[in-house]
mmCIF file of C-alpha atoms and ligand atoms in Angstrom:
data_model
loop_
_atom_site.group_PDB
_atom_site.id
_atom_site.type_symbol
_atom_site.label_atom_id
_atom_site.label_comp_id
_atom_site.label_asym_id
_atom_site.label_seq_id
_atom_site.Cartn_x
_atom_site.Cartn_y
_atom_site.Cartn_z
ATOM 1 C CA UNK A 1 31.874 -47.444 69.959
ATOM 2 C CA UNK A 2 33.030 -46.164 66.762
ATOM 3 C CA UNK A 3 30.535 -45.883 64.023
ATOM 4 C CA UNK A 4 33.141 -47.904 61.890
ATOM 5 C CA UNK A 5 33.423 -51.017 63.860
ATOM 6 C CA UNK A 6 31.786 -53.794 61.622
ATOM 7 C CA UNK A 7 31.246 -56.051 64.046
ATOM 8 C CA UNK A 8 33.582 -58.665 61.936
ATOM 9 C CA UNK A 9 35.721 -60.107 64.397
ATOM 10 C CA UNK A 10 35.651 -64.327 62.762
ATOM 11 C CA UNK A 11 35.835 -63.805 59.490
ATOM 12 C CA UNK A 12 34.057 -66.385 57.145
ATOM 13 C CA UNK A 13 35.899 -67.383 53.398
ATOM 14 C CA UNK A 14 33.832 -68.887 50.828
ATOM 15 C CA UNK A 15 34.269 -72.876 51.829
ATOM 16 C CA UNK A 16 35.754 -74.500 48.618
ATOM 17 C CA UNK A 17 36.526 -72.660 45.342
ATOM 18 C CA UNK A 18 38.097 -74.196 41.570
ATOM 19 C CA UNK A 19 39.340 -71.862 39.369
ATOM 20 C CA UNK A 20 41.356 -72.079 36.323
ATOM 21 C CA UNK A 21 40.186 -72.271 32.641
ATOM 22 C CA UNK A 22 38.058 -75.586 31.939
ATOM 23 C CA UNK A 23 36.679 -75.724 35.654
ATOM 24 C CA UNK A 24 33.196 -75.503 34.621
ATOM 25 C CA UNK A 25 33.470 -79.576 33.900
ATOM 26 C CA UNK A 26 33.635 -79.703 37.763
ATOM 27 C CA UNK A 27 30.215 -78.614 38.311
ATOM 28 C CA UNK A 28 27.969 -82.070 37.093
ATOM 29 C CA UNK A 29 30.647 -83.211 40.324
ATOM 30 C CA UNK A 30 30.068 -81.185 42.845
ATOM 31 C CA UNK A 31 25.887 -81.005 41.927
ATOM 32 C CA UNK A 32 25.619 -84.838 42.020
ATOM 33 C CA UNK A 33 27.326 -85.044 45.669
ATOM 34 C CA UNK A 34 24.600 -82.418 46.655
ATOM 35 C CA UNK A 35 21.680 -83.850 44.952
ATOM 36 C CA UNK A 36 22.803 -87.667 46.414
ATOM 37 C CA UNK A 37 22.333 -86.060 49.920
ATOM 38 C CA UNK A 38 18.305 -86.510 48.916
ATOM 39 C CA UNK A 39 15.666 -84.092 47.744
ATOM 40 C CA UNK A 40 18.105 -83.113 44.455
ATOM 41 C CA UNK A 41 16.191 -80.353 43.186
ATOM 42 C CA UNK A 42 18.722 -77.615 41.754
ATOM 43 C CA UNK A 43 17.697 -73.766 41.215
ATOM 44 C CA UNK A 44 19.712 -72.141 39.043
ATOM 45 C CA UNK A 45 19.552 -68.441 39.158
ATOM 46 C CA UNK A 46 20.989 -67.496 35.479
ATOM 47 C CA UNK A 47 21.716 -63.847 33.915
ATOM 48 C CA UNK A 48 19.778 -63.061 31.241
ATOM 49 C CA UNK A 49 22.385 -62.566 29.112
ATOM 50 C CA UNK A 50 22.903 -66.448 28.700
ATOM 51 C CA UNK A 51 18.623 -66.965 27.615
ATOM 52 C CA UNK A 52 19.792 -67.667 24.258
ATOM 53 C CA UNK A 53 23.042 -69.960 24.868
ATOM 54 C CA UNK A 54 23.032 -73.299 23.223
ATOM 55 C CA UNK A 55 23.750 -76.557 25.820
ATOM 56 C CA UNK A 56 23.187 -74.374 28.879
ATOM 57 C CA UNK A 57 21.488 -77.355 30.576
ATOM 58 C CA UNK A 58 24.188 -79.357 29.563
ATOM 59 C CA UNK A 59 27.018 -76.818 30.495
ATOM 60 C CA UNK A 60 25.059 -76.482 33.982
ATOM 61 C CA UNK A 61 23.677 -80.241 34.494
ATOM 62 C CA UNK A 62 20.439 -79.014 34.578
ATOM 63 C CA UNK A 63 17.915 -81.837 34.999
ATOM 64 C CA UNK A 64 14.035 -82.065 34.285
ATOM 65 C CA UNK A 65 13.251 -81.708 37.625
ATOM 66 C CA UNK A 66 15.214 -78.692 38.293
ATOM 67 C CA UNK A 67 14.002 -75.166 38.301
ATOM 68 C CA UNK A 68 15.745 -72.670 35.879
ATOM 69 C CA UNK A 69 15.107 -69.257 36.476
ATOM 70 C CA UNK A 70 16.784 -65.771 34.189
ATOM 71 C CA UNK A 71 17.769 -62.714 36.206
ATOM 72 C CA UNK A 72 17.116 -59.081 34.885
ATOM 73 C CA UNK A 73 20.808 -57.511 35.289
ATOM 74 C CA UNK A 74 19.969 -54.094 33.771
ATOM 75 C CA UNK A 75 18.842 -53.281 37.221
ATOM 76 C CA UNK A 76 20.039 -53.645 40.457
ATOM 77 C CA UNK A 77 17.604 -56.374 42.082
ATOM 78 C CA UNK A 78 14.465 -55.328 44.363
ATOM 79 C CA UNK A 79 13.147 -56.654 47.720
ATOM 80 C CA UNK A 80 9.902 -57.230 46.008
ATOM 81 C CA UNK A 81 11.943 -59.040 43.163
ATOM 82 C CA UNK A 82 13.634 -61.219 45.652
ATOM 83 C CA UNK A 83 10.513 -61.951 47.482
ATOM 84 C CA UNK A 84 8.377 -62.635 43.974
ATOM 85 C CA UNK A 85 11.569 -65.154 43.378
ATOM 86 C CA UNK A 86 11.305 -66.885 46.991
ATOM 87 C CA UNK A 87 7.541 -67.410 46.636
ATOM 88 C CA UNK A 88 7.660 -69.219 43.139
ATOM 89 C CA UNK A 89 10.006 -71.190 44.379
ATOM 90 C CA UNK A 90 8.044 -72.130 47.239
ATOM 91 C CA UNK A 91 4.762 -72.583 44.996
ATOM 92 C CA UNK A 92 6.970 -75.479 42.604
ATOM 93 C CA UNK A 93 8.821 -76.682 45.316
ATOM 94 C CA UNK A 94 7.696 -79.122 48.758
ATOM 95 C CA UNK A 95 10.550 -79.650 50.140
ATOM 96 C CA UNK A 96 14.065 -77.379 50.212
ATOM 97 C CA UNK A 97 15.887 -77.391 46.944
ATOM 98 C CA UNK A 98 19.488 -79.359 47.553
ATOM 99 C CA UNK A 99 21.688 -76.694 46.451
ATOM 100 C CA UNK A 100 20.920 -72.992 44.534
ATOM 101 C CA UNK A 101 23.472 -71.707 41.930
ATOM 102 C CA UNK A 102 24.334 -68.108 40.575
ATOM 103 C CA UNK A 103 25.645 -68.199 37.826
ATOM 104 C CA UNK A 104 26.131 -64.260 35.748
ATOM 105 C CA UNK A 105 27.513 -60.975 37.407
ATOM 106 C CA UNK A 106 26.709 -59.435 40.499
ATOM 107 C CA UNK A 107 22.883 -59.037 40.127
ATOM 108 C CA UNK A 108 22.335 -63.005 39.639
ATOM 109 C CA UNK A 109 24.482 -63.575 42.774
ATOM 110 C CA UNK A 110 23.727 -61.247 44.735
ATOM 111 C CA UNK A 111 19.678 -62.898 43.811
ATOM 112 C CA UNK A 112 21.034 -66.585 44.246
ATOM 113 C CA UNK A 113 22.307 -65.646 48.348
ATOM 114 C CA UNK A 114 18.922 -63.338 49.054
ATOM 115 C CA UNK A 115 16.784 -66.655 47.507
ATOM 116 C CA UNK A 116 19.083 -69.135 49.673
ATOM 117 C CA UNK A 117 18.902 -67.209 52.965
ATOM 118 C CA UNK A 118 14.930 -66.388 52.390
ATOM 119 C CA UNK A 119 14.081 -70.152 51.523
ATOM 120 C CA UNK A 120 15.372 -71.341 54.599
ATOM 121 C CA UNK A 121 14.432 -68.440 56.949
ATOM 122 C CA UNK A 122 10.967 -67.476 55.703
ATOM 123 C CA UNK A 123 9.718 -64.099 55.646
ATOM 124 C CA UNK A 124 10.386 -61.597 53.268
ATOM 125 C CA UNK A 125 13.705 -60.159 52.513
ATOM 126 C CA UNK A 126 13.139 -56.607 53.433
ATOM 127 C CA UNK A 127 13.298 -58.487 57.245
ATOM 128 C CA UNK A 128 16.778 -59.341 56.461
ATOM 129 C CA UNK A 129 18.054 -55.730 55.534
ATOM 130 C CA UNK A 130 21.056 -54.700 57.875
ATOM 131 C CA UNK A 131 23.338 -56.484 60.060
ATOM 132 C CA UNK A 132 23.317 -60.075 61.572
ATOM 133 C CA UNK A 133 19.492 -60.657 61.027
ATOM 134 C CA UNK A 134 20.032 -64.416 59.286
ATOM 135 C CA UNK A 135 19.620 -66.709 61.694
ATOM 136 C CA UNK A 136 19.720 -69.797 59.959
ATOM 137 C CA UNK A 137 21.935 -71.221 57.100
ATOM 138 C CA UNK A 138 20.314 -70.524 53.780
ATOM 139 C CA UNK A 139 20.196 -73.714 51.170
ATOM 140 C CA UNK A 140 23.733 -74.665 50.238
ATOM 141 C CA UNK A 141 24.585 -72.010 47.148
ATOM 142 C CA UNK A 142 27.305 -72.121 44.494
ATOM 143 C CA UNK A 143 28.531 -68.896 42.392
ATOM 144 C CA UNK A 144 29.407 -69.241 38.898
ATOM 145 C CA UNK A 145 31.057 -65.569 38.380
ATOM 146 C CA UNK A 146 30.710 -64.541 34.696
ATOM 147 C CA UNK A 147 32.392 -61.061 35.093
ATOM 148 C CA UNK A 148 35.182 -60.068 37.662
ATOM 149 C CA UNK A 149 35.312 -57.087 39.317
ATOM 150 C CA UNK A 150 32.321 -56.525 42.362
ATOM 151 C CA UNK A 151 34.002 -59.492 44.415
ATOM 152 C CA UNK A 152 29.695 -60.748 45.348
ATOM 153 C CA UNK A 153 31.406 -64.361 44.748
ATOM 154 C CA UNK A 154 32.970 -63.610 48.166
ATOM 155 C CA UNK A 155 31.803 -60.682 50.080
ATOM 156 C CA UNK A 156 28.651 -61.501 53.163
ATOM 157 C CA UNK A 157 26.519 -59.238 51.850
ATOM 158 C CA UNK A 158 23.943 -58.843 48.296
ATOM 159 C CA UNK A 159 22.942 -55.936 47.292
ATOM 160 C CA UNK A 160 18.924 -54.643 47.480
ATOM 161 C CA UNK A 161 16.830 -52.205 47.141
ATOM 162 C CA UNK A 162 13.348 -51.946 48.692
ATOM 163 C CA UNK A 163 11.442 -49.137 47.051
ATOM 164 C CA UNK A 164 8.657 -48.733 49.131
ATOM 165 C CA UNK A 165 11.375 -47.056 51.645
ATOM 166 C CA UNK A 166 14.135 -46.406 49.178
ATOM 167 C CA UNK A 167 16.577 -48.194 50.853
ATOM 168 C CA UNK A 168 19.546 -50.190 49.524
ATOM 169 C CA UNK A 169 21.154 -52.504 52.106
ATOM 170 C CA UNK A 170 22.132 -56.224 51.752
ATOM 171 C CA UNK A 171 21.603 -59.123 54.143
ATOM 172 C CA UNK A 172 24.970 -59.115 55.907
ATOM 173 C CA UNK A 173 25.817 -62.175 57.525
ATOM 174 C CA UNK A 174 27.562 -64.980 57.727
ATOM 175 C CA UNK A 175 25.109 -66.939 56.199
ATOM 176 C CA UNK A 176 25.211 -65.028 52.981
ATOM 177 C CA UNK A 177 27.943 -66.241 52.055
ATOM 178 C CA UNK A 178 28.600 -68.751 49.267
ATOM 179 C CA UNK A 179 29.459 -72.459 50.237
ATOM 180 C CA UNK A 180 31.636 -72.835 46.552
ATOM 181 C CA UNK A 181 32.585 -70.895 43.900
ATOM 182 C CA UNK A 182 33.692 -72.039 40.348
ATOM 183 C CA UNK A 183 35.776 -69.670 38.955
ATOM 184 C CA UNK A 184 36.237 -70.397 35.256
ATOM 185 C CA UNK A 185 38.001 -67.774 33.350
ATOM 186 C CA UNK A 186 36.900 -68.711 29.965
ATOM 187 C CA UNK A 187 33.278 -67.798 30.839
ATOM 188 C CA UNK A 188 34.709 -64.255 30.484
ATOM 189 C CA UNK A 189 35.714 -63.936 27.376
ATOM 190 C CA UNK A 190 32.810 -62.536 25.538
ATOM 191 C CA UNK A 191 32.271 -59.827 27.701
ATOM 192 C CA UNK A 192 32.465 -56.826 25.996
ATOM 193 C CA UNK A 193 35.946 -55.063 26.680
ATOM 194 C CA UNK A 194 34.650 -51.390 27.878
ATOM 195 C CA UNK A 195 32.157 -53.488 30.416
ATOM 196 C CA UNK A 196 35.210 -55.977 31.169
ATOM 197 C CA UNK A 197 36.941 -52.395 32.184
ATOM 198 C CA UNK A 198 35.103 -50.951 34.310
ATOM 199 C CA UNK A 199 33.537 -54.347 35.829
ATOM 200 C CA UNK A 200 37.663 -55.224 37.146
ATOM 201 C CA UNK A 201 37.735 -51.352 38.306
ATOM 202 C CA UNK A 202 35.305 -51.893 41.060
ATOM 203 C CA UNK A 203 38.012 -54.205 42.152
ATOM 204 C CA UNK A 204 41.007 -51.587 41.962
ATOM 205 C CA UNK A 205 39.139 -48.906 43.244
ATOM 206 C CA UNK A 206 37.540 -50.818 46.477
ATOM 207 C CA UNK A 207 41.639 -51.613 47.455
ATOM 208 C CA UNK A 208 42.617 -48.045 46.686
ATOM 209 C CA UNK A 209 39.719 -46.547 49.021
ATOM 210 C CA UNK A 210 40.043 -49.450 51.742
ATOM 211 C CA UNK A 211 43.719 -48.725 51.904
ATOM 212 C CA UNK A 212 43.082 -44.937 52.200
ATOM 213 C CA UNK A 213 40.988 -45.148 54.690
ATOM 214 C CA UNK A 214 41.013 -44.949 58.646
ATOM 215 C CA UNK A 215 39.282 -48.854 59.277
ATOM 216 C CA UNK A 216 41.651 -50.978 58.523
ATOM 217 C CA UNK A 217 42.125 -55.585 58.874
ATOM 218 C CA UNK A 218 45.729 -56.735 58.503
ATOM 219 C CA UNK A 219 44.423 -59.448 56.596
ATOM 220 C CA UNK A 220 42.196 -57.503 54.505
ATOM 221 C CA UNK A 221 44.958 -54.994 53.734
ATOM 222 C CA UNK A 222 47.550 -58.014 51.932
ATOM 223 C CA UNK A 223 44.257 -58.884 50.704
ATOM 224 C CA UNK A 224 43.793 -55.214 48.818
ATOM 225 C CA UNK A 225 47.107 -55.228 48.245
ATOM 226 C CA UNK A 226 47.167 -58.638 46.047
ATOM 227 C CA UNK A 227 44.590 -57.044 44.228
ATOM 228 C CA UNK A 228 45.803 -53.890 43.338
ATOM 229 C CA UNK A 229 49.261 -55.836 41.990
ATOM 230 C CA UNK A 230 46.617 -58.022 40.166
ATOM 231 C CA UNK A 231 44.596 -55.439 38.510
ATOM 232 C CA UNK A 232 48.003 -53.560 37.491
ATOM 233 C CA UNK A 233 49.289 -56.744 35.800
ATOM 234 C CA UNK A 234 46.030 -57.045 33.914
ATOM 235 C CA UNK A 235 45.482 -53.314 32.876
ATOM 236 C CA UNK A 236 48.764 -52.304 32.496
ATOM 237 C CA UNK A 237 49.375 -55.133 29.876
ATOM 238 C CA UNK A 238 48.669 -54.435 26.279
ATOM 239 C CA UNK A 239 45.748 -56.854 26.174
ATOM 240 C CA UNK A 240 43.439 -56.580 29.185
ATOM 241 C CA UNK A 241 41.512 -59.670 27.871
ATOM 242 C CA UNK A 242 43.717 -62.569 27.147
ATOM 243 C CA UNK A 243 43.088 -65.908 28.698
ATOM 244 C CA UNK A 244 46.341 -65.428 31.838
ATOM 245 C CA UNK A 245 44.367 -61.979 32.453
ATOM 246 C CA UNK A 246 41.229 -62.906 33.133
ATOM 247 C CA UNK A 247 42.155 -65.539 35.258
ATOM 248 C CA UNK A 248 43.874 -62.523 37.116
ATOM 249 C CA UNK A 249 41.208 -60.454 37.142
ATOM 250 C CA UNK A 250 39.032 -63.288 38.499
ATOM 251 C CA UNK A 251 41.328 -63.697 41.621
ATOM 252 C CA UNK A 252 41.359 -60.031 42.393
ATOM 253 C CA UNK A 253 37.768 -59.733 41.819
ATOM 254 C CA UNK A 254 38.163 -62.600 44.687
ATOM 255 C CA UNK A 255 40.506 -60.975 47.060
ATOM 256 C CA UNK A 256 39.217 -57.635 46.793
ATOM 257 C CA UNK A 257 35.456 -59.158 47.516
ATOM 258 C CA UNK A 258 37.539 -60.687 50.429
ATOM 259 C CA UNK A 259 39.064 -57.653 51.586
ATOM 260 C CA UNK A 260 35.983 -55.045 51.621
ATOM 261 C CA UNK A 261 34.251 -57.923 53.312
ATOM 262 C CA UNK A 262 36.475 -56.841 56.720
ATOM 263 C CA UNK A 263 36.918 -52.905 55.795
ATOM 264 C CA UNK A 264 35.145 -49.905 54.227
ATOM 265 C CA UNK A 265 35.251 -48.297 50.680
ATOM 266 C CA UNK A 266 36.277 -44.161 50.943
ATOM 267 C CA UNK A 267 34.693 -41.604 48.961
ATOM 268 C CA UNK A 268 34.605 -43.132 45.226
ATOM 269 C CA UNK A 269 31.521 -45.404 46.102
ATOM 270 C CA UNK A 270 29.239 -42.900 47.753
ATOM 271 C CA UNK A 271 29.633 -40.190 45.003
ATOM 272 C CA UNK A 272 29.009 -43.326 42.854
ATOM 273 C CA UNK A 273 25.780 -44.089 44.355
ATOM 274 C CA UNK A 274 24.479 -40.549 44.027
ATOM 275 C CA UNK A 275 25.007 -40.911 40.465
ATOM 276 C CA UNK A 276 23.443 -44.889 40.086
ATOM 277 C CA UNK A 277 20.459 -43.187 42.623
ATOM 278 C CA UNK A 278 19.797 -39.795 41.133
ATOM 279 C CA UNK A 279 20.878 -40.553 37.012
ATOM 280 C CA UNK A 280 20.261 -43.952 37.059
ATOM 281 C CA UNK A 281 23.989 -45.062 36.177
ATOM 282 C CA UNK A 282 25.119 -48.906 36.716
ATOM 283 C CA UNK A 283 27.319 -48.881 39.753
ATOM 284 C CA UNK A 284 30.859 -50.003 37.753
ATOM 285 C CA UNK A 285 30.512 -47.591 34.784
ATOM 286 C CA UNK A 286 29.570 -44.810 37.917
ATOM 287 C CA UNK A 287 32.623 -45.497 39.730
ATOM 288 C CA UNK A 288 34.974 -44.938 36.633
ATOM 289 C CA UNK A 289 33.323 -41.882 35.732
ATOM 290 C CA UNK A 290 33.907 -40.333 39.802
ATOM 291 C CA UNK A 291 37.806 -41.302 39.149
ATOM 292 C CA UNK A 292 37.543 -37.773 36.718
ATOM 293 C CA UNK A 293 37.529 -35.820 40.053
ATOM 294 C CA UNK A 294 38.944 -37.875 42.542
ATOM 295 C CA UNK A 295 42.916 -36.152 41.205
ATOM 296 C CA UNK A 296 42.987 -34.255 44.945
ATOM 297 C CA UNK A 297 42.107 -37.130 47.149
ATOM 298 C CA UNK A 298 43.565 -40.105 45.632
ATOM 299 C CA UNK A 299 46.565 -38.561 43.463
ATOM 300 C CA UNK A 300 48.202 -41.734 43.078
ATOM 301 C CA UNK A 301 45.454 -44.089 42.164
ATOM 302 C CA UNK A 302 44.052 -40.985 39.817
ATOM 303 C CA UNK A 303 47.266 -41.141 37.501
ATOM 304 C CA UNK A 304 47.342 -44.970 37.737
ATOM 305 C CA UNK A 305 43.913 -45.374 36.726
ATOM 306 C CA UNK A 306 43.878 -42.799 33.800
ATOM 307 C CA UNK A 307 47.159 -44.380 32.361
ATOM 308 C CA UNK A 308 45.125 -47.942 32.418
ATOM 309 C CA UNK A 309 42.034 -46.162 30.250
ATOM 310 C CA UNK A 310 44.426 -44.944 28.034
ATOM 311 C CA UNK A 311 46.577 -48.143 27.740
ATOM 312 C CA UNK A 312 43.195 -50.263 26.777
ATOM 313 C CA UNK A 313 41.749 -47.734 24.742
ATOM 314 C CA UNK A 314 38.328 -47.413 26.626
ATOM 315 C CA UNK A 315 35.723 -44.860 26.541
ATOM 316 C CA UNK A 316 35.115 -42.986 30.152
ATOM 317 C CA UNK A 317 31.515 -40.901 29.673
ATOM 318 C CA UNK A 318 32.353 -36.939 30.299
ATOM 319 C CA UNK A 319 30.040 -34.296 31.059
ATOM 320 C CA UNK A 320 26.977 -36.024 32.736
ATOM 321 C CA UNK A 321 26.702 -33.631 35.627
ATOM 322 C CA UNK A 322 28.082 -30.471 33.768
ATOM 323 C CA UNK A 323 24.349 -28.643 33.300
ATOM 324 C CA UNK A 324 22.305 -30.083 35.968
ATOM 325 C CA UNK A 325 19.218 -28.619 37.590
ATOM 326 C CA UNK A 326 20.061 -27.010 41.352
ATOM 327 C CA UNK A 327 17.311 -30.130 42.157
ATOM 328 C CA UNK A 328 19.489 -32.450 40.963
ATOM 329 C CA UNK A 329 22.222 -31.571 42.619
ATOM 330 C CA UNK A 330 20.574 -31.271 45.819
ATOM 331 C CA UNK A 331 19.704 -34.851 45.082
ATOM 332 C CA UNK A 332 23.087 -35.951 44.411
ATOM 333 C CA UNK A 333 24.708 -34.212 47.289
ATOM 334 C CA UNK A 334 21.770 -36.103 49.583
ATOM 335 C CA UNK A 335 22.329 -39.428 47.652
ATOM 336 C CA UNK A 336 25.807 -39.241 48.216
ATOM 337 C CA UNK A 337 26.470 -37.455 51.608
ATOM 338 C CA UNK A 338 23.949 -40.360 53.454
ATOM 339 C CA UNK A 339 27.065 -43.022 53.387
ATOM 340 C CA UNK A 340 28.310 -42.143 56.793
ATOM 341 C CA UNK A 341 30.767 -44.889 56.907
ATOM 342 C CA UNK A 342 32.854 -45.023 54.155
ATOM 343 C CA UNK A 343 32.349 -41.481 54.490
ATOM 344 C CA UNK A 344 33.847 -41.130 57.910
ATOM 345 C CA UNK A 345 36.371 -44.090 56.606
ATOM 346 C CA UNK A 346 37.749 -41.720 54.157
ATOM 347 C CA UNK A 347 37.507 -38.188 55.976
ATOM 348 C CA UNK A 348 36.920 -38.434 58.949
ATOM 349 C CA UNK A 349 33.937 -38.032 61.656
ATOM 350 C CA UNK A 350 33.431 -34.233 60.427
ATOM 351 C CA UNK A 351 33.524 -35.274 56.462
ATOM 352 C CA UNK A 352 30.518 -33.046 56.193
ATOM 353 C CA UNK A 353 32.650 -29.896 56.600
ATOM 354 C CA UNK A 354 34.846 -31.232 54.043
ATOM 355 C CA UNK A 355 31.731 -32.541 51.600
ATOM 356 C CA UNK A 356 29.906 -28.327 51.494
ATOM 357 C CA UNK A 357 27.016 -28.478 49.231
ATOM 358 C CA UNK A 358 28.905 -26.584 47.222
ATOM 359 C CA UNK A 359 32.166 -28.754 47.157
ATOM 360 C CA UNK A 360 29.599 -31.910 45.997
ATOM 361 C CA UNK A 361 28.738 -29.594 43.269
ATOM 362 C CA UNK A 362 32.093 -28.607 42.090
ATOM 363 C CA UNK A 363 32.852 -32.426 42.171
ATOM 364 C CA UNK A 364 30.125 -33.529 40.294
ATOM 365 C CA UNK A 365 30.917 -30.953 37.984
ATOM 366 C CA UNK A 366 33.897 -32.033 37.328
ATOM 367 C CA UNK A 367 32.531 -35.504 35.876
HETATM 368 ZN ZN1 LIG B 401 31.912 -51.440 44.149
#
């Protein structure tokens, strides 16, 4: 069997979304018809970000008896962190909460599905890293996206890392994904415009390397396709960040979560990762700065995406890898060339002929 067969045959949607500007007055709604099924605890996992908001408990409906808990988003969450989150929960908590919520970018999702799946399953999370290992439906969750762009509202997957083994791998299944998602497009306008950019990228750029590639979904392919006319409409305009845009950006953020769900990225995301692994680099800003050598194996989708930074007038970092240490490169090279997948996606089964030590160099280089 090929090495790129996901295993995805029935593919699962998110179950009920609302999206349009004013649909966070939905959510008191769709809480109360969880908490009347009995028990009605809520857990809201919350970025960081929003600690100092006025009226978040009214905004969210939070009641006295619910549990409120901030996620760190300045770093890509831990097994340990997941597991520290589960068992606190558990300590407050004697019966299942009614429904979880995660409301921020990816990091408090991705945190809301691991808590959901590891509350009803037991364990610790690192026993859920890989394929298919859920078995049972986690506590009904609900995403509140604040930024577009990763697509963790819809994808069956959350990103971890467990550092006692250095390995980042999400709980894919079924059961990770969310049961709703409210997708409210004026939570989005405070987000600082060169984070708004390259947030939406990871959109763009999963479509451009899913279509690229050798794995392909009919379904997932209209899906990339919807996303790429999406994020063209939105970065091609003069203003990336009025209220009709990031409604679109939400939907592609959408879409394209729905479309890498059922194919592979290509060669953008594992150079990425070397750089988020080896210089510590957030995984949207990474991506962006890859796109500076990326001219010879996505031409088209190179001049698009340079015309868009220019357009919106955002800064692209230059001249991170120019002067590394042979070390580091070594590192990067490793951190990169261990995607086999996507890898084999983009290039082919014998990518490592094309991907020389010294061609990962001249790459990085070129960032
Ligand atoms: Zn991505």
């Amino acid at each position: 069997m090929s090495i790129l067969n996901t295993g995805v045959r029935h593919v699962r949607n998110v179950q009920r979304y609302v999206i349009g500007a004013g649909s966070m007055k939905t959510l008191p709604q769709i809480l109360q018809q969880r908490r009347s099924l009995g028990g009605g605890v809520v857990i809201f996992f919350v970025d960081q970000y929003f600690r100092e908001t006025k009226d978040l408990a009214r905004l969210l409906d939070i009641r006295d008896t619910d549990m409120l808990l901030f996620v760190a988003s300045d770093a890509e969450p831990t097994t340990e962190y997941i597991d520290s989150l589960a068992e606190k929960i558990r300590r407050t908590l004697t019966t299942l909460p009614t429904a979880i919520v995660g409301m921020g970018g990816g990091c408090a999702m991705d945190v809301a599905k691991a808590a959901s799946n590891l509350l009803t399953n037991g364990g610790r999370a690192q026993d859920y890293q890989g394929w298919d290992l859920v078995i049972l439906p986690g506590v009904y969750k609900i995403a509140i996206p604040t930024l577009s762009g990763t697509g963790a509202e819809a994808t069956r997957t959350c990103v971890m890392t467990n550092l006692n083994n250095g390995l980042k791998l999400g709980m894919n299944s079924d059961h990770t994904v969310f049961d709703q998602i409210v997708m409210d497009p004026e939570l989005t306008a405070t987000v600082p415009r060169d984070q708004y950019f390259y947030t939406g990228m990871d959109a763009y750029i999963h479509c451009i390397e899913a279509l690229a590639g050798s794995y392909r979904n009919a379904i997932g392919d209209a899906q990339s396709r919807s996303t790429i006319a999406l994020c063209r409409e939105v970065f091609l305009s003069d203003d990336m960040m009025l209220l009709e845009n990031r409604e679109k950006l939400m939907v592609a953020s959408y879409l394209g979560g729905c479309a890498i769900a059922t194919s592979y990225v290509g060669l953008v995301h594992p150079l990425s990762a070397g750089l988020s692994v080896v210089l510590g680099l957030h995984h949207c800003i990474a991506n962006c700065i890859v796109m500076r050598a990326m001219e010879r194996f996505y031409p088209d989708a190179y001049r698009e995406f340079w015309i868009m930074v220019e357009r919106q007038r955002v800064e692209i970092p230059e001249g991170l890898c120019r002067n590394l240490t042979d070390a580091q490169y070594a590192a990067l090279y490793n951190a990169s060339t261990v995607h086999q997948k996507p890898l084999t996606n983009a290039l082919g089964e014998d990518y490592l002929r094309v991907l020389t030590p010294e061609r990962v160099t001249e790459l990085y280089r070129m960032m």
